[in-house]
Amino acid sequence: MSRTGRANLPLRVAPGQDYREVTVEHHLASRLTGASEEGRLRDDDGPSSRAGPPGRGT
């Protein structure tokens, strides 16, 4: 679940008003669904991310 928080700001901010020492936080949360990746396009920057590090052939 994502959430936001803020400190030292009124509920409604006024345009053109300066506010000092404020904090605004946004925490983004996500989860893996385990759904199949079938039909998903690969990145154009090279091999699949499942491959090992570059330069380490077997």
GROMACS .gro file of N, CA and C in nm:
model
  174
    1MET      N    1   0.084  -0.117   0.000
    1MET     CA    2   0.000   0.000   0.000
    1MET      C    3   0.089   0.124   0.000
    2SER      N    4   0.062   0.215  -0.090
    2SER     CA    5   0.137   0.340  -0.097
    2SER      C    6   0.077   0.441  -0.001
    3ARG      N    7   0.160   0.534   0.044
    3ARG     CA    8   0.110   0.636   0.136
    3ARG      C    9   0.191   0.764   0.122
    4THR      N   10   0.133   0.873   0.164
    4THR     CA   11   0.202   1.002   0.162
    4THR      C   12   0.190   1.066   0.300
    5GLY      N   13   0.282   1.155   0.326
    5GLY     CA   14   0.279   1.228   0.453
    5GLY      C   15   0.340   1.365   0.434
    6ARG      N   16   0.299   1.458   0.516
    6ARG     CA   17   0.353   1.592   0.508
    6ARG      C   18   0.353   1.656   0.646
    7ALA      N   19   0.448   1.745   0.668
    7ALA     CA   20   0.460   1.813   0.796
    7ALA      C   21   0.486   1.961   0.772
    8ASN      N   22   0.435   2.043   0.861
    8ASN     CA   23   0.453   2.188   0.857
    8ASN      C   24   0.390   2.253   0.735
    9LEU      N   25   0.279   2.196   0.687
    9LEU     CA   26   0.202   2.256   0.579
    9LEU      C   27   0.055   2.258   0.620
   10PRO      N   28  -0.016   2.366   0.582
   10PRO     CA   29  -0.160   2.367   0.609
   10PRO      C   30  -0.231   2.265   0.519
   11LEU      N   31  -0.353   2.233   0.550
   11LEU     CA   32  -0.428   2.137   0.471
   11LEU      C   33  -0.439   2.184   0.326
   12ARG      N   34  -0.467   2.310   0.306
   12ARG     CA   35  -0.471   2.367   0.171
   12ARG      C   36  -0.363   2.473   0.161
   13VAL      N   37  -0.269   2.453   0.071
   13VAL     CA   38  -0.162   2.553   0.054
   13VAL      C   39  -0.210   2.665  -0.037
   14ALA      N   40  -0.153   2.783  -0.016
   14ALA     CA   41  -0.192   2.901  -0.093
   14ALA      C   42  -0.091   2.926  -0.205
   15PRO      N   43  -0.138   2.953  -0.326
   15PRO     CA   44  -0.046   2.985  -0.436
   15PRO      C   45   0.038   3.108  -0.403
   16GLY      N   46   0.167   3.100  -0.434
   16GLY     CA   47   0.256   3.213  -0.411
   16GLY      C   48   0.307   3.225  -0.269
   17GLN      N   49   0.256   3.146  -0.178
   17GLN     CA   50   0.298   3.150  -0.037
   17GLN      C   51   0.423   3.065  -0.020
   18ASP      N   52   0.521   3.118   0.054
   18ASP     CA   53   0.641   3.041   0.086
   18ASP      C   54   0.621   2.968   0.217
   19TYR      N   55   0.659   2.843   0.220
   19TYR     CA   56   0.653   2.762   0.343
   19TYR      C   57   0.794   2.713   0.371
   20ARG      N   58   0.834   2.721   0.496
   20ARG     CA   59   0.971   2.684   0.533
   20ARG      C   60   0.971   2.559   0.620
   21GLU      N   61   1.080   2.485   0.607
   21GLU     CA   62   1.102   2.364   0.688
   21GLU      C   63   0.984   2.268   0.677
   22VAL      N   64   0.945   2.240   0.555
   22VAL     CA   65   0.835   2.146   0.531
   22VAL      C   66   0.893   2.010   0.492
   23THR      N   67   0.813   1.907   0.512
   23THR     CA   68   0.850   1.772   0.471
   23THR      C   69   0.732   1.710   0.398
   24VAL      N   70   0.761   1.655   0.281
   24VAL     CA   71   0.660   1.582   0.205
   24VAL      C   72   0.721   1.447   0.172
   25GLU      N   73   0.653   1.339   0.210
   25GLU     CA   74   0.703   1.204   0.185
   25GLU      C   75   0.603   1.125   0.103
   26HIS      N   76   0.654   1.042   0.016
   26HIS     CA   77   0.568   0.950  -0.058
   26HIS      C   78   0.636   0.814  -0.056
   27HIS      N   79   0.568   0.715  -0.004
   27HIS     CA   80   0.620   0.578   0.001
   27HIS      C   81   0.542   0.495  -0.099
   28LEU      N   82   0.612   0.445  -0.199
   28LEU     CA   83   0.550   0.364  -0.302
   28LEU      C   84   0.574   0.217  -0.270
   29ALA      N   85   0.468   0.142  -0.262
   29ALA     CA   86   0.479   0.000  -0.233
   29ALA      C   87   0.416  -0.079  -0.346
   30SER      N   88   0.476  -0.191  -0.376
   30SER     CA   89   0.420  -0.280  -0.477
   30SER      C   90   0.451  -0.423  -0.438
   31ARG      N   91   0.392  -0.515  -0.508
   31ARG     CA   92   0.420  -0.655  -0.480
   31ARG      C   93   0.423  -0.732  -0.610
   32LEU      N   94   0.495  -0.842  -0.609
   32LEU     CA   95   0.499  -0.930  -0.724
   32LEU      C   96   0.374  -1.017  -0.722
   33THR      N   97   0.313  -1.034  -0.836
   33THR     CA   98   0.190  -1.111  -0.841
   33THR      C   99   0.213  -1.257  -0.876
   34GLY      N  100   0.329  -1.289  -0.932
   34GLY     CA  101   0.355  -1.425  -0.974
   34GLY      C  102   0.291  -1.457  -1.107
   35ALA      N  103   0.231  -1.357  -1.172
   35ALA     CA  104   0.167  -1.378  -1.302
   35ALA      C  105   0.272  -1.409  -1.407
   36SER      N  106   0.233  -1.483  -1.508
   36SER     CA  107   0.322  -1.520  -1.617
   36SER      C  108   0.367  -1.396  -1.693
   37GLU      N  109   0.490  -1.401  -1.744
   37GLU     CA  110   0.543  -1.291  -1.825
   37GLU      C  111   0.522  -1.319  -1.973
   38GLU      N  112   0.445  -1.421  -2.008
   38GLU     CA  113   0.422  -1.455  -2.148
   38GLU      C  114   0.361  -1.336  -2.220
   39GLY      N  115   0.415  -1.306  -2.335
   39GLY     CA  116   0.365  -1.194  -2.413
   39GLY      C  117   0.427  -1.061  -2.375
   40ARG      N  118   0.509  -1.059  -2.273
   40ARG     CA  119   0.574  -0.935  -2.231
   40ARG      C  120   0.693  -0.908  -2.322
   41LEU      N  121   0.712  -0.783  -2.362
   41LEU     CA  122   0.822  -0.745  -2.448
   41LEU      C  123   0.951  -0.735  -2.367
   42ARG      N  124   1.061  -0.780  -2.428
   42ARG     CA  125   1.191  -0.768  -2.363
   42ARG      C  126   1.245  -0.628  -2.381
   43ASP      N  127   1.336  -0.589  -2.292
   43ASP     CA  128   1.405  -0.461  -2.307
   43ASP      C  129   1.493  -0.465  -2.430
   44ASP      N  130   1.517  -0.352  -2.491
   44ASP     CA  131   1.601  -0.346  -2.610
   44ASP      C  132   1.750  -0.338  -2.578
   45ASP      N  133   1.786  -0.337  -2.451
   45ASP     CA  134   1.926  -0.315  -2.414
   45ASP      C  135   2.005  -0.445  -2.396
   46GLY      N  136   1.960  -0.554  -2.449
   46GLY     CA  137   2.042  -0.674  -2.443
   46GLY      C  138   1.967  -0.795  -2.394
   47PRO      N  139   2.043  -0.891  -2.342
   47PRO     CA  140   1.984  -1.018  -2.301
   47PRO      C  141   1.890  -1.003  -2.183
   48SER      N  142   1.812  -1.104  -2.162
   48SER     CA  143   1.716  -1.107  -2.051
   48SER      C  144   1.785  -1.082  -1.919
   49SER      N  145   1.712  -1.025  -1.823
   49SER     CA  146   1.769  -0.998  -1.691
   49SER      C  147   1.799  -1.126  -1.614
   50ARG      N  148   1.752  -1.239  -1.664
   50ARG     CA  149   1.781  -1.367  -1.597
   50ARG      C  150   1.921  -1.415  -1.626
   51ALA      N  151   1.987  -1.357  -1.725
   51ALA     CA  152   2.123  -1.395  -1.758
   51ALA      C  153   2.219  -1.343  -1.651
   52GLY      N  154   2.333  -1.405  -1.640
   52GLY     CA  155   2.433  -1.364  -1.541
   52GLY      C  156   2.495  -1.231  -1.576
   53PRO      N  157   2.586  -1.183  -1.494
   53PRO     CA  158   2.652  -1.055  -1.520
   53PRO      C  159   2.730  -1.059  -1.651
   54PRO      N  160   2.742  -0.946  -1.722
   54PRO     CA  161   2.815  -0.945  -1.847
   54PRO      C  162   2.963  -0.979  -1.826
   55GLY      N  163   3.023  -1.046  -1.925
   55GLY     CA  164   3.164  -1.077  -1.917
   55GLY      C  165   3.195  -1.201  -1.836
   56ARG      N  166   3.096  -1.274  -1.792
   56ARG     CA  167   3.121  -1.394  -1.713
   56ARG      C  168   3.064  -1.515  -1.784
   57GLY      N  169   3.122  -1.549  -1.897
   57GLY     CA  170   3.076  -1.665  -1.971
   57GLY      C  171   3.116  -1.794  -1.904
   58THR      N  172   3.054  -1.903  -1.944
   58THR     CA  173   3.088  -2.033  -1.884
   58THR      C  174   3.188  -2.106  -1.967
   0.00000   0.00000   0.00000
